[in-house]
Every structure is written in structure tokens, then in C-alpha cells.
Coordinates of C-alpha atoms in Angstrom, one line a residue:
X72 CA 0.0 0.0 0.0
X73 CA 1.5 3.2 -0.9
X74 CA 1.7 6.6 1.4
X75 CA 0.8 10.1 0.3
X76 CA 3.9 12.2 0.3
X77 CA 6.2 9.3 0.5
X78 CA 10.0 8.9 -0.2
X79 CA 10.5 10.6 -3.7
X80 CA 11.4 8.0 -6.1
X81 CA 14.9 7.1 -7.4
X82 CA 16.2 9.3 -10.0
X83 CA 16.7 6.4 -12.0
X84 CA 12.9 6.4 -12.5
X85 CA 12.4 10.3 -13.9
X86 CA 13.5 10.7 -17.2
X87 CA 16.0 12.3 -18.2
X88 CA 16.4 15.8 -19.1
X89 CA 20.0 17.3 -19.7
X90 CA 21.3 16.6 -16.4
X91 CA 17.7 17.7 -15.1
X92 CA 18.0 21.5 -14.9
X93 CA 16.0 22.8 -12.8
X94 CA 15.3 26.0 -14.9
X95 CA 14.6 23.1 -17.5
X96 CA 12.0 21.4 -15.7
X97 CA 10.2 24.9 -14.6
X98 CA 9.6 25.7 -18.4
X99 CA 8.6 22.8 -19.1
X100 CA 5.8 22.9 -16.8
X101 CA 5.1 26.7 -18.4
X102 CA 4.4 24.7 -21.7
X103 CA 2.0 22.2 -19.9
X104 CA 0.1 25.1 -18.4
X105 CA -1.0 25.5 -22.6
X106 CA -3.3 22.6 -22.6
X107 CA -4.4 23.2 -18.9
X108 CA -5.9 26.9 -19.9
X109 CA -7.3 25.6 -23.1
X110 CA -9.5 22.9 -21.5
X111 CA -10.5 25.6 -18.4
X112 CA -10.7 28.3 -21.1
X113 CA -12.8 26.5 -23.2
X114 CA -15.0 25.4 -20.4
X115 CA -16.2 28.7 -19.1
X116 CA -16.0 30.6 -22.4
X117 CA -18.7 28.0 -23.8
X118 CA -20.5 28.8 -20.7
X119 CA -20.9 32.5 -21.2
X120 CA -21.8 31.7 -24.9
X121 CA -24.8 29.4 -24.7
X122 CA -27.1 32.7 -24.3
X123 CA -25.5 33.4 -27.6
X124 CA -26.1 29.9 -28.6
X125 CA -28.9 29.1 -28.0
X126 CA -30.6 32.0 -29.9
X127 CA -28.7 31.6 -33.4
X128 CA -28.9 27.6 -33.3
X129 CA -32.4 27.6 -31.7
X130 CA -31.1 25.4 -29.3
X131 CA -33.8 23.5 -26.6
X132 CA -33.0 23.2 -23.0
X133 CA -31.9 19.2 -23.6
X134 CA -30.0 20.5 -26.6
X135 CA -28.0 23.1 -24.4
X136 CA -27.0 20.6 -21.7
X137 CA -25.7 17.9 -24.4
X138 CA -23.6 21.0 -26.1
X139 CA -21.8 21.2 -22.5
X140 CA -22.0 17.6 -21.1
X141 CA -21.1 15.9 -24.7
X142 CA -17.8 17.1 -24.3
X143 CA -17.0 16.0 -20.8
X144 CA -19.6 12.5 -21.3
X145 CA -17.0 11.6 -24.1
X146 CA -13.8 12.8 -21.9
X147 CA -14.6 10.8 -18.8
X148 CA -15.2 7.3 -21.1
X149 CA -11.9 7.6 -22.1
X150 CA -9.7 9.2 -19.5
X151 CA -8.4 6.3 -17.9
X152 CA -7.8 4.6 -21.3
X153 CA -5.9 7.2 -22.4
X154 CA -4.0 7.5 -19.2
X155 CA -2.9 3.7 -19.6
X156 CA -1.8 4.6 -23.1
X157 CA -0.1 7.2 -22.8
X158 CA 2.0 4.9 -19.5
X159 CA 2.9 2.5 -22.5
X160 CA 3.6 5.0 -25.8
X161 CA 5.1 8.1 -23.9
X162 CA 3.2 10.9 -22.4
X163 CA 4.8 13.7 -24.1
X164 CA 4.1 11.5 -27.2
X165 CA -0.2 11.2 -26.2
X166 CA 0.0 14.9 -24.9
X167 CA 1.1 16.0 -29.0
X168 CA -0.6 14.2 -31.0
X169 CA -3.6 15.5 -28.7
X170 CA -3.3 18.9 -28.6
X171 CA -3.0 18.5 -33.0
X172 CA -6.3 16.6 -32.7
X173 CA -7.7 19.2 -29.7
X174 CA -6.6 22.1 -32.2
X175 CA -8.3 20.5 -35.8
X176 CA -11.5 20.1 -34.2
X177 CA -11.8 22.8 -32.8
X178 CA -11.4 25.0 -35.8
X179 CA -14.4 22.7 -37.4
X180 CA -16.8 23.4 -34.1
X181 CA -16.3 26.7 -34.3
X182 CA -18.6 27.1 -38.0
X183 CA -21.1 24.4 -36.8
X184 CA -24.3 25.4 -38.7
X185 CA -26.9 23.5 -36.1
X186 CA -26.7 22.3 -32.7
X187 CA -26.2 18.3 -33.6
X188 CA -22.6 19.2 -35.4
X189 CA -22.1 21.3 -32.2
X190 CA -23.0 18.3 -30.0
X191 CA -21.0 15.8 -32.5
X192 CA -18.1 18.5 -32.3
X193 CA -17.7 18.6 -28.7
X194 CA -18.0 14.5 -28.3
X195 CA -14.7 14.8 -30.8
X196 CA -13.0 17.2 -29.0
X197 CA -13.8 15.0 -26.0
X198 CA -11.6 12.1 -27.7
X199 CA -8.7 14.6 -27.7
X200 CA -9.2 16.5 -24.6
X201 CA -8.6 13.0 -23.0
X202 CA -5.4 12.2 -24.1
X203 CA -4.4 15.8 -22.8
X204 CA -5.2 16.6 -19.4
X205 CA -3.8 12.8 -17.4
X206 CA -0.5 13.8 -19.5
X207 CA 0.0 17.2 -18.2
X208 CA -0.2 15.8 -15.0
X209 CA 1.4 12.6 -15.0
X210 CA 4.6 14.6 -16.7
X211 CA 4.6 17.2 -13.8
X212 CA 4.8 13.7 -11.3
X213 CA 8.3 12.6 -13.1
X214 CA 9.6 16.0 -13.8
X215 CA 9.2 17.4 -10.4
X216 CA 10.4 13.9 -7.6
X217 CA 11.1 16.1 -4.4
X218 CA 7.7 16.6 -2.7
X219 CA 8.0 19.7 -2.2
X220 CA 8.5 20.9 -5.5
X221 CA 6.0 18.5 -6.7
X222 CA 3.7 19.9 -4.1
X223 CA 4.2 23.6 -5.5
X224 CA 4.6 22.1 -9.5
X225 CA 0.8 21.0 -9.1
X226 CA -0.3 24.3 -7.5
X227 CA 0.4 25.9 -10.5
X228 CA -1.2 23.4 -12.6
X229 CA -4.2 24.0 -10.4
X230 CA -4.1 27.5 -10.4
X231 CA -3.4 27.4 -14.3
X232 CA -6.5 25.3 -14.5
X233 CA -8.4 28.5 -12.6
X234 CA -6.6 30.9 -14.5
X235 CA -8.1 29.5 -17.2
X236 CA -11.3 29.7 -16.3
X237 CA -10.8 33.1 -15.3
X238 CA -9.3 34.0 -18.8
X239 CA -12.5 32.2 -20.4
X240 CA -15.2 34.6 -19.7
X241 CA -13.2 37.6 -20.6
X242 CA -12.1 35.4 -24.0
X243 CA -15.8 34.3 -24.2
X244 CA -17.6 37.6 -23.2
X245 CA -15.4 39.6 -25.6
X246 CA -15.2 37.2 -29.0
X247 CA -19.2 36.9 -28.5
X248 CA -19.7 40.7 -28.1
X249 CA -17.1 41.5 -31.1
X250 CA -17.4 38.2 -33.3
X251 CA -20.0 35.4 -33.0
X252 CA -20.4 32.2 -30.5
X253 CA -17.7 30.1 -32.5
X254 CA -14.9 32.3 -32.2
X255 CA -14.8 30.9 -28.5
X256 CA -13.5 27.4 -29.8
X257 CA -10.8 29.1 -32.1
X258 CA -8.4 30.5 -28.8
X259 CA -7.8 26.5 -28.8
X260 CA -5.8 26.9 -31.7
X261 CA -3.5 29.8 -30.2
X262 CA -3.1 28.5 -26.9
X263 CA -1.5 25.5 -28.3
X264 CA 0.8 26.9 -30.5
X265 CA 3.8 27.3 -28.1
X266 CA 3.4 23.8 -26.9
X267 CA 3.5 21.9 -30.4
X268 CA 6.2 24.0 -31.7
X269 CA 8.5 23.5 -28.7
X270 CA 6.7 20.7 -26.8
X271 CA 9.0 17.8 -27.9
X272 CA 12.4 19.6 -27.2
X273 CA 11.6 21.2 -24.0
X274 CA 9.2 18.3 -22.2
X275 CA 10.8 15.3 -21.3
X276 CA 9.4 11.5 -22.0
X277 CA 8.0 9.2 -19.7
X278 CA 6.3 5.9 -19.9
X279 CA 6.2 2.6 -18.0
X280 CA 9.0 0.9 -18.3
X281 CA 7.3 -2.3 -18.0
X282 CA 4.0 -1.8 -19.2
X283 CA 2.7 -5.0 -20.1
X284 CA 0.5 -6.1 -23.1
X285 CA -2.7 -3.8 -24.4
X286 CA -5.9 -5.5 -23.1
X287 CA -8.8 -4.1 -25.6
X288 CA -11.3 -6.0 -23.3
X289 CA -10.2 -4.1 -20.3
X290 CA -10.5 -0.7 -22.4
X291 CA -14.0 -1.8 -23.8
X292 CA -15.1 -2.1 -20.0
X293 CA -14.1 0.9 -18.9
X294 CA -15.5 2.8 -21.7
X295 CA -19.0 1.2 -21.1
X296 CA -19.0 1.7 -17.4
X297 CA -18.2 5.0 -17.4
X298 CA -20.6 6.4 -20.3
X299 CA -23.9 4.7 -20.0
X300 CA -23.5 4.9 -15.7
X301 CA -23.0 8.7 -16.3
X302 CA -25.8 9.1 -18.8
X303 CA -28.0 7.2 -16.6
X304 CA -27.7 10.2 -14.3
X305 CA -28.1 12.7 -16.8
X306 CA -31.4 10.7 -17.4
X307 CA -32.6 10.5 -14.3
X308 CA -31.5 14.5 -13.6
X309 CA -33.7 15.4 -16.3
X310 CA -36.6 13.0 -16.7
X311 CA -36.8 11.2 -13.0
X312 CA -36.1 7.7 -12.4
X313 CA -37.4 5.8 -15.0
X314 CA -37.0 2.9 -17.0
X315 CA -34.4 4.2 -19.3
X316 CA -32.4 6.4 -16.5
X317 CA -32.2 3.0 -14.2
X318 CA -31.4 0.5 -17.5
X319 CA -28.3 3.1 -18.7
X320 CA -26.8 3.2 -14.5
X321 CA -27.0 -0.8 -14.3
X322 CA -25.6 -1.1 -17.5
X323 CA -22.7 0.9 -16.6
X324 CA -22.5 -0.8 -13.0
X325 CA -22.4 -3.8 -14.1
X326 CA -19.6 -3.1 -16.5
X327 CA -17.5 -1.8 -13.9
X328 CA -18.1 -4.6 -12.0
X329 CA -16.8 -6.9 -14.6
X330 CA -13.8 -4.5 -15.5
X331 CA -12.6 -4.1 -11.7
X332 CA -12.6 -8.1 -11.8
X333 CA -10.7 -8.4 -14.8
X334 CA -8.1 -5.7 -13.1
X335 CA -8.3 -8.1 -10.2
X336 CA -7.4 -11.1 -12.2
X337 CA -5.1 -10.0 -15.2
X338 CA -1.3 -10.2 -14.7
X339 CA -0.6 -6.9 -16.4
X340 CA -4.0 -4.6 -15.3
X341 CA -5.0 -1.5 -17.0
X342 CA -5.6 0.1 -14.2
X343 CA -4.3 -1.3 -10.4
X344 CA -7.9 -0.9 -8.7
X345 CA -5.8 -1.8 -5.6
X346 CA -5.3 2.2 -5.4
X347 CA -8.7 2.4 -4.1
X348 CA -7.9 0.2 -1.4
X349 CA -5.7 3.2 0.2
X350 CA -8.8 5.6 1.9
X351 CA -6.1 8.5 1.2
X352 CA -6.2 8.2 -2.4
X353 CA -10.3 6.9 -2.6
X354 CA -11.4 10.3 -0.4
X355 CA -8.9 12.6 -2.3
X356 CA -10.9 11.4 -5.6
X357 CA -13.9 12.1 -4.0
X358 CA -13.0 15.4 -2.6
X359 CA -12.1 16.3 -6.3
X360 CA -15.3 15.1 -8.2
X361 CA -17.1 17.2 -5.8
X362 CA -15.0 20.2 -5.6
X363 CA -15.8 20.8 -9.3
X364 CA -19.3 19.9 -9.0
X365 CA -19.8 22.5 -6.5
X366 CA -17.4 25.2 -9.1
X367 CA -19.1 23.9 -12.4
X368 CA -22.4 23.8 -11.0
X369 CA -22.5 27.5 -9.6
X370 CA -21.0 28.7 -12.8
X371 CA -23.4 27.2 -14.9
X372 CA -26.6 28.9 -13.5
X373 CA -24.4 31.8 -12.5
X374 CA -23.6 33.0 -15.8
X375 CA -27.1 32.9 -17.2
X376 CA -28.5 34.6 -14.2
X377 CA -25.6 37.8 -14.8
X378 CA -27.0 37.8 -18.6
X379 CA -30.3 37.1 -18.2
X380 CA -31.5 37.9 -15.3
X381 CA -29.5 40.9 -14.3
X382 CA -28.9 41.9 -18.1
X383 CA -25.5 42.4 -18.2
X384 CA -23.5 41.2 -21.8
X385 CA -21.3 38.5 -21.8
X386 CA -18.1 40.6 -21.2
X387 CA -19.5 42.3 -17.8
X388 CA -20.6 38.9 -16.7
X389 CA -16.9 37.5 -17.5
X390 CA -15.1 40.5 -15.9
X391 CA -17.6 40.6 -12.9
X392 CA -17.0 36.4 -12.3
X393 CA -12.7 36.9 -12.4
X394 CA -12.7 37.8 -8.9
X395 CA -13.5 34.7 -7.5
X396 CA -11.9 32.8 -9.8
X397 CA -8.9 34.2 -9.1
X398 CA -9.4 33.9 -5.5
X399 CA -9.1 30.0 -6.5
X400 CA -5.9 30.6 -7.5
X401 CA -4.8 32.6 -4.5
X402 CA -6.1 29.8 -2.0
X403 CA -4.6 27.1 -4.4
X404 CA -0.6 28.8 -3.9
X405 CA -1.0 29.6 -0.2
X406 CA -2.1 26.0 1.1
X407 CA 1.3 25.1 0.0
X408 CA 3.0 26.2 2.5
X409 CA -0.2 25.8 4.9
X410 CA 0.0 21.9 4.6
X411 CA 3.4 22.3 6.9
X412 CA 1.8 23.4 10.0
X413 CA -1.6 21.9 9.4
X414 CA -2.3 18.4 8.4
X415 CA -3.4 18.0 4.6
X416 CA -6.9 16.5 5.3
X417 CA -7.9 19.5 7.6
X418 CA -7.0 21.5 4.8
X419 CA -9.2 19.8 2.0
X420 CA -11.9 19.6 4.4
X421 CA -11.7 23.3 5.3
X422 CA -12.1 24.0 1.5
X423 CA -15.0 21.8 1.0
X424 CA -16.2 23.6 4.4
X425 CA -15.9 27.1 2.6
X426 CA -17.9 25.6 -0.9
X427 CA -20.7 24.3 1.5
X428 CA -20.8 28.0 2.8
X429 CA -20.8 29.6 -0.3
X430 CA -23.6 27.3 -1.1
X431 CA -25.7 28.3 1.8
X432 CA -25.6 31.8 1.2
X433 CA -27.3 31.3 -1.9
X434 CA -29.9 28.9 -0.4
X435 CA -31.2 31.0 2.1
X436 CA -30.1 34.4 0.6
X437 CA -32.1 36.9 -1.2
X438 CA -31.2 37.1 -5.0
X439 CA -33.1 40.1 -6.0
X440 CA -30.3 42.1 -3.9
X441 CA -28.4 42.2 -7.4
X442 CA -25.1 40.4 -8.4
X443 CA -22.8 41.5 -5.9
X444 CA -24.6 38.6 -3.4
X445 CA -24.3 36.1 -5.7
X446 CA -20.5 37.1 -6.8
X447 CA -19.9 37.0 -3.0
X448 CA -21.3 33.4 -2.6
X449 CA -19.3 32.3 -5.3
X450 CA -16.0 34.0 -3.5
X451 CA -16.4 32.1 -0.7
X452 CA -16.7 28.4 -3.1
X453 CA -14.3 29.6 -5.5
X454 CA -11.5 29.4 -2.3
X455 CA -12.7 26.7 -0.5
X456 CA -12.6 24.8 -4.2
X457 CA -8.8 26.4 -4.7
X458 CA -7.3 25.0 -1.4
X459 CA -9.2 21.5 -1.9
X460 CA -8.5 20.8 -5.1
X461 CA -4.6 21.5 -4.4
X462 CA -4.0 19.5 -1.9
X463 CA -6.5 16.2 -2.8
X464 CA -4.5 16.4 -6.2
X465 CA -0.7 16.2 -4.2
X466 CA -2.1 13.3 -2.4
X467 CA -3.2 11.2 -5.3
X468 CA 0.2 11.8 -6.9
X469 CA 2.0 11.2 -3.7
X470 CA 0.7 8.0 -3.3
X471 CA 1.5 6.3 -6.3
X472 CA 5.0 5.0 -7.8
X473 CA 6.5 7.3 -10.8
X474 CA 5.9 4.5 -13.5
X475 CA 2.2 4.4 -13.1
X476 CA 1.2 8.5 -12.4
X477 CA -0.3 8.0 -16.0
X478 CA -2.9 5.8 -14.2
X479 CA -3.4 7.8 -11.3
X480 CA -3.4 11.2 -13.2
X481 CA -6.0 9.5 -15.6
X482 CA -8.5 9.0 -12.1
X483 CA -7.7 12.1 -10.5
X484 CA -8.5 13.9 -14.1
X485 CA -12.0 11.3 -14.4
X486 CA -12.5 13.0 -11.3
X487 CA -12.1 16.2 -12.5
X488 CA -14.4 15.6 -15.8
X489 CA -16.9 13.3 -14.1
X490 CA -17.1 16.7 -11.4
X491 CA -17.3 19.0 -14.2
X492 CA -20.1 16.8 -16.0
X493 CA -22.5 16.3 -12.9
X494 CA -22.2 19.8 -11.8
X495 CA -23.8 20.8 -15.1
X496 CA -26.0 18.0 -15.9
X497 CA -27.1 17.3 -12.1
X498 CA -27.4 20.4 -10.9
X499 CA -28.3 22.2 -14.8
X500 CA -31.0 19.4 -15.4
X501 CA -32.8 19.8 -11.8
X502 CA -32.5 24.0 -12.6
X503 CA -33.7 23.4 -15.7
X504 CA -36.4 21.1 -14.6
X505 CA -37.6 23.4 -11.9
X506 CA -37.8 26.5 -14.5
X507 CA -40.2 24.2 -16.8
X508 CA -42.1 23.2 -14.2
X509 CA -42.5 26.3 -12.0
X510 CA -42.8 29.0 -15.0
X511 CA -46.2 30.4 -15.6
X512 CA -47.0 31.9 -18.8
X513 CA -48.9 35.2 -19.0
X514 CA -52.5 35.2 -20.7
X515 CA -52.2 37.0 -23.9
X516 CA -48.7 34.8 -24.8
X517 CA -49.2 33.3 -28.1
X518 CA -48.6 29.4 -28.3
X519 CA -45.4 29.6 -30.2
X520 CA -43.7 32.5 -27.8
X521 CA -45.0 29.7 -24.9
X522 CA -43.4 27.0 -26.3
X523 CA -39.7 28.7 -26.6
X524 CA -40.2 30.1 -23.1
X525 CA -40.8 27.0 -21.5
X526 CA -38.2 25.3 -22.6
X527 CA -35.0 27.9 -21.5
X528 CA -34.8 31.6 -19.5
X529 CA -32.8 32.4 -23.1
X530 CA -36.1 31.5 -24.8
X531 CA -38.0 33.3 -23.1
X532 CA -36.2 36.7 -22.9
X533 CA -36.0 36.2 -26.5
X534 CA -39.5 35.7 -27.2
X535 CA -40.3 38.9 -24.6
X536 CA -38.7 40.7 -26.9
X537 CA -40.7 40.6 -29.6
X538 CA -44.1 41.2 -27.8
X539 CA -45.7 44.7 -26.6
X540 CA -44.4 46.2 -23.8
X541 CA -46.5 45.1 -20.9
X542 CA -47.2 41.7 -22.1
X543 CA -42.8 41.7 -22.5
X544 CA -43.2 42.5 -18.9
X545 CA -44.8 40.0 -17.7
X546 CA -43.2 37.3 -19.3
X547 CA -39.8 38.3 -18.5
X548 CA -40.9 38.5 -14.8
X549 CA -42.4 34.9 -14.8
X550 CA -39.3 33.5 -16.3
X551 CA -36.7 35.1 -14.4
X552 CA -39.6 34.0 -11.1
X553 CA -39.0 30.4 -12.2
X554 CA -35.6 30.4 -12.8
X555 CA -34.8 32.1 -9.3
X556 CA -37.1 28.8 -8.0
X557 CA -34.7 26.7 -9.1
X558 CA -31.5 27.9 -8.1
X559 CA -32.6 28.0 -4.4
X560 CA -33.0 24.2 -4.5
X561 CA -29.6 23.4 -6.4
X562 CA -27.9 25.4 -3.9
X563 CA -29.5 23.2 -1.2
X564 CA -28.5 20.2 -2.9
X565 CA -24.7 21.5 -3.2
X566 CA -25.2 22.3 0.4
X567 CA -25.5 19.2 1.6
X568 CA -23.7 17.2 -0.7
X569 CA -20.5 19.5 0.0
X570 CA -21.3 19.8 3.9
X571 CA -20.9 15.8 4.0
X572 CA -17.9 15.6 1.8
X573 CA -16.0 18.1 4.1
X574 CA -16.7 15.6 7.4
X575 CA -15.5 12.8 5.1
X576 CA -12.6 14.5 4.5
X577 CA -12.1 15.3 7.7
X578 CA -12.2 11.7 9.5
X579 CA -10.9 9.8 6.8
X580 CA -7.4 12.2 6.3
X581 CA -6.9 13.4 9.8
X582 CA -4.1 11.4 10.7
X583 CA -2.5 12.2 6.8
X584 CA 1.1 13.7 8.3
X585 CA 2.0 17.4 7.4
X586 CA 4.4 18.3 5.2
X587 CA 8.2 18.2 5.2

């Protein structure tokens, strides 16, 4: 059973670099910080563009989840795949030849004519995405050995990953306001440019040295555990538990079922489920799914209600959001040196502490004070996810031998996706739910105008706009009325799910030793 923060590894097992300079191995974690931003840019750009969206494509409230969750569904299927892969052909070598792929597609999503080559686009950029994000961090595990470098290497990753999202809205907000919607996927193509033009001189291979044979069952298993279990919850977020929702979640149990017993039984395993057996690594994972949850989540309804609701464009709702999210990046650098005078799980259950505030103040809070409540709220969750996130990640890595961090990056980075895709299609699909079900339409509304209100708050402020002034009125009201409705009860739902993560955090990792 392996240790979090144990003995750094041999130098025999980091690969080599020129003698391992450490200026070399600082820039070379500047040029992994490319794909980082690009998936956390893309991310909340495409969030503050679905207004956008969902008026030029004529995109339904189903429609607008699948153009967020396709991405991440797609992502999560194949993380720890590509993770394994990249363990046995080189991560450098996975990390290129999916930032060419990221940057292709991308160009093609951005002149999608309707909403289904949006959706298809997204899926694709999914395949890629996954080949990019367990590599960043599985590199940045054999560059950086001494813990305490390691320790501060994935800080930055994290707060690179918030910076990102930070940069998005303003990327988003602006292209939108000066451009159209697509431009959003075409800063993919930029932000990747330093890394494939220097990426293989300056970033050092790694693989497995022993990896063992390729076992295509083992790959098929995980793909079918992890997509129809997660679209069983989509299912059931959206439409209740019914037949469909419940077939889809057994499927994808039962799959994982058989692939954890193949893991079990094969000589050279995919992936060593015996990780899980170490509560350290099992409740970081969990601290991480959750911690995005609770940041994707809030974002998602956040950035409507700053357009729709309070009216601002997409630019003042990116440049009112960077605040917090920088404040991620703040808490993410200071619990570095925190962790040596408090123990790490104290720290990661502080943070998820702090989300489960920030989610109580919008719960029982009064919305109709304007946005600086809400930006407040999401203040408080944007530090508690910054310090959590840090430190869960440094305890996954640290508890794992160099030759297999491609495995263990792959999970902590499902974690990551499988967070970002339930915050949106969890906590979207109940909002959205709850705004269909709770919006009353005002006599005099013609059927047509009804039926694009009813399905998103974007429809309807569209469709207020073309009616007479009082009738506009009304309608805009009622939407905004129902779409309030439902924020209250995601909040409570992030509330307690955060709230009982954070005491899981803070029995199973209280005896995790502090830093050295």
C-alpha cells in the first residue's frame, strides 16, 4: 500500500532531461500550463456563450445541456484509457498528438451550422481532450520527484487550471460581443501553439518501463462503465427515475463490475484498482469530483443569471466572475505552504467547508439584492474549491510510484471531468427542470412565444422581446420568477452534498502527516 507524500522516487525512474535542470523542468511545466488553460478556457467561455447559442442555433433546454456535457460524457469514457496509453507510448508522445487533434477540431466546431454538429463536435473534441489533461499531470509527477517541488509544480497546474477559467469569460464575453459564439472554440488553436512548436524539445518522455500487453477488453469495460452509468444520471436529472435512466446506470455498474474483476485477475492490469484500497487516495478522488461539481455547477446557472436575469453582456458577466476565480488561484498557492503546519486532510476539508458556505448563502439568501450577493457566494466556493483541489491532487500523486502516475493522473482527471459533467447535468437538469415546471406563462402569450419560453430563461427573454411592452413585462418577470425557483433548490442540494464531503474528509485524512 503506498503513502501520500512518500519517499520521492529514485532518480533512476524520472527521465532524463540534460542533467535535469531545474530551470529546465520549470519551463517545461510553463508549456504544460497551454493545454491546462485551453480545457479551463474553453470550459467557461462556452459557458458564457450558450445565451449566444442558444438564440442563433435555436437550441432547446436538452440540446444546451448535451452542447456542455457531450464534451466531458466523451472525456470521462476515455480518461483512464488514455491515461494507460499514454504509460505505455510516452506521455509527451499522447499529450502532442492530442493537442494536434484538440486544435483541428476545434477550428471545425467553431462554423457548426446547427446544434447536432455542435454536440458531435464537442464529443470529438472529448476524444482529444482526454489524451491531454492525465498527461499534463502525469509529466509534472516525473519531472518534479522532491515533494515539495511537486507539491508547489501541481499548484500551479491548479491555479493554471483556474486561471483559465478566469481568462475564459473575458475570451468568451469579448469574441461573443465583437465576433459570433464560435470564435470561442478558435483561442484552442493559439493557446497550443507554443506547446507543439516547442513541446517535444523542452518536455521530457516518460512511460512505464514495463508496461505489459494492451488489453482491448479491459479498455472496452471501462469505456461502457463509465458512459452509460453517467448518462443514466443525466437521465434521471432530467426525466426522474425511469426505466431508461435505471437501464443506462446498471448497464454501466455492471460493467464496472466486470472491469474491476478483470483488473483483479489479469497479470498486467489496465488500471491497479488496488489504489482504491488506500482511503487516502479513494477520499482525495472524492474530494475532487465534488469540488468541481460544486465550481461547475454555480457557474453554470451563474452566468445565465448575470446575462439574463440581471442583463449584463457576456463581457461584464466575465469581468464581474474573475474575482473569485482568481481567489481559486490565491487559496490554491497559499495551502502550499499551509500543509506544513496543518495536516493536509484538515485542509481539504476546510475547503470543501468554505464551498458548502458559499452554497448556503445562496440557499437562504435573497437574489433580488443584485449580483454582488451572488459574486460574494461564489467568492467564498471559488477558495474553498482552490485549497481543496490543491491538496487532494498532491495526495493522489503522492501516493503512487512514478511509472504508473499516467494511471493515477488518468483518475484524479475522471474526477475532475466526471465533477465538471454532474455539476452541469445534475445540478443544470434539476435547474432546468424546476424552471419548466414552476414557469407560468402570462394570458395573452401566443402558443409559439410559450413554447420557446418554456423550454430555457434564453427562450424566453428572446421571445419577450418581440411582444408589446406590458405583455414583454410579464413574461420576463415569470421567467426570471421560475428560474430564481430553481437555483434555491440546487444550492441546497450543493449544500449538503459539499457539507458531507468536508466531514468525510475530515475523518478519513486526519491522521495524513503534514508536510516536510
Amino acid at each position: 500500500m503506498f503513502t501520500p507524500s512518500s519517499t520521492p522516487a529514485p532518480r533512476s525512474a524520472r527521465p532524463v532531461m540534460d542533467g535535469g535542470a531545474p530551470w529546465r523542468d520549470w519551463t517545461a511545466l510553463a508549456l504544460l500550463m497551454f493545454p491546462v488553460l485551453l480545457v479551463a478556457v474553453d470550459n467557461t467561455a462556452l459557458t458564457f456563450a450558450l445565451p449566444e447559442i442558444a438564440r442563433s442555433l435555436d437550441v432547446g433546454g436538452v440540446q444546451l445541456l448535451w452542447i456542455i456535457d457531450a464534451y466531458p460524457l466523451v472525456l470521462a469514457a476515455l480518461l483512464v484509457s488514455m491515461g494507460n496509453l499514454g504509460d505505455r507510448i510516452g506521455r509527451r508522445r499522447l499529450l502532442l498528438i492530442g493537442s494536434t487533434g484538440f486544435a483541428a477540431v476545434s477550428a471545425a466546431t467553431a462554423f457548426a451550422p446547427s446544434a447536432e454538429w455542435l454536440i458531435a463536435g464537442r464529443a470529438a473534441l472529448g476524444v482529444f481532450g482526454a489524451m491531454l489533461m492525465p498527461s499534463t499531470l502525469s509529466l509534472i509527477r516525473n519531472i518534479f520527484v522532491d515533494p515539495n517541488r511537486r507539491r508547489l509544480a501541481i499548484a500551479v497546474w491548479a491555479a493554471g487550471f483556474s486561471g483559465g477559467a478566469a481568462l475564459g469569460p473575458i475570451f468568451g464575453g469579448w469574441l461573443v460581443e465583437h465576433f459570433w459564439w464560435g470564435a470561442v472554440f478558435l483561442v484552442a488553436t493559439f493557446l497550443l501553439l507554443p506547446l507543439l512548436a516547442v513541446g517535444r524539445v523542452l518536455i521530457p518522455e516518460s512511460k512505464d518501463a514495463n508496461p505489459g500487453r494492451v488489453d482491448v477488453p479491459s479498455i472496452a469495460l471501462s469505456m461502457f462503465a463509465m458512459a452509460p452509468f453517467v448518462y443514466g444520471i443525466k437521465e434521471f436529472a432530467v426525466h426522474g427515475f425511469g426505466a431508461t435512466a435505471a437501464a443506462f446506470m446498471v448497464f454501466g455498474l455492471v460493467m464496472g463490475t466486470l472491469f474491476v474483476r478483470r483488473q483483479q485477475r489479469i497479470e498486467s492490469p489496465m488500471l491497479d484498482v488496488r489504489l482504491f484500497g488506500n482511503k487516502v487516495f479513494s477520499t482525495a478522488i472524492v474530494a475532487n469530483v465534488l469540488s468541481l461539481f460544486s465550481m461547475t455547477g454555480f457557474i453554470y446557472f451563474f452566468a445565465q443569471h448575470l446575462q439574463l436575469v440581471e442583463g449584463q453582456s457576456p463581457m461584464e458577466a466575465g469581468i464581474a466572475m474573475i474575482p473569485a476565480l482568481l481567489a481559486t488561484i490565491i487559496a490554491g498557492l497559499l495551502v502550499v505552504p499551509l500543509v506544513k503546519r496543518v495536516r493536509p486532510g484538515f485542509v481539504v476539508a476546510g475547503g470543501l467547508t468554505l464551498s458548502a458556505t458559499g452554497y448556503l448563502v445562496v440557499a437562504v439568501g435573497d437574489h433580488g439584492s443584485g449580483p454582488v450577493f451572488l459574486l460574494s457566494a461564489l467568492t467564498i466556493l471559488a477558495v474553498g474549491v482552490g485549497a481543496a483541489e490543491t491538496i487532494s491532487n498532491d495526495l493522489i500523486l503522492g501516493s503512487v510510484p512514478a511509472d504508473k502516475s499516467g494511471a493515477a493522473s488518468a483518475i484524479s482527471e475522471t474526477g475532475y471531468e466526471l465533477g465538471s459533467l454532474l455539476g452541469t447535468a445534475v445540478l443544470g437538469s434539476i435547474l432546468t427542470a424546476s424552471y419548466q415546471h414552476n414557469l407560468v406563462i402570462p394570458d395573452g402569450v401566443s402558443t409559439q412565444a410559450a413554447g420557446k419560453s418554456g423550454e430555457t430563461l434564453a427562450g424566453a427573454v428572446d421571445a419577450a422581446a418581440a411582444l408589446p411592452a406590458p405583455l414583454s413585462d410579464a413574461l420576463t418577470a415569470a421567467a426570471r420568477i421560475a428560474f430564481e425557483s430553481g437555483v434555491h433548490i440546487t444550492a441546497a442540494i450543493g449544500l449538503v452534498l459539499m457539507a458531507g464531503a468536508a466531514v468525510l474528509a475530515a475523518v478519513v485524512l486526519r491522521r495524513v502527516p503534514k508536510a516536510q
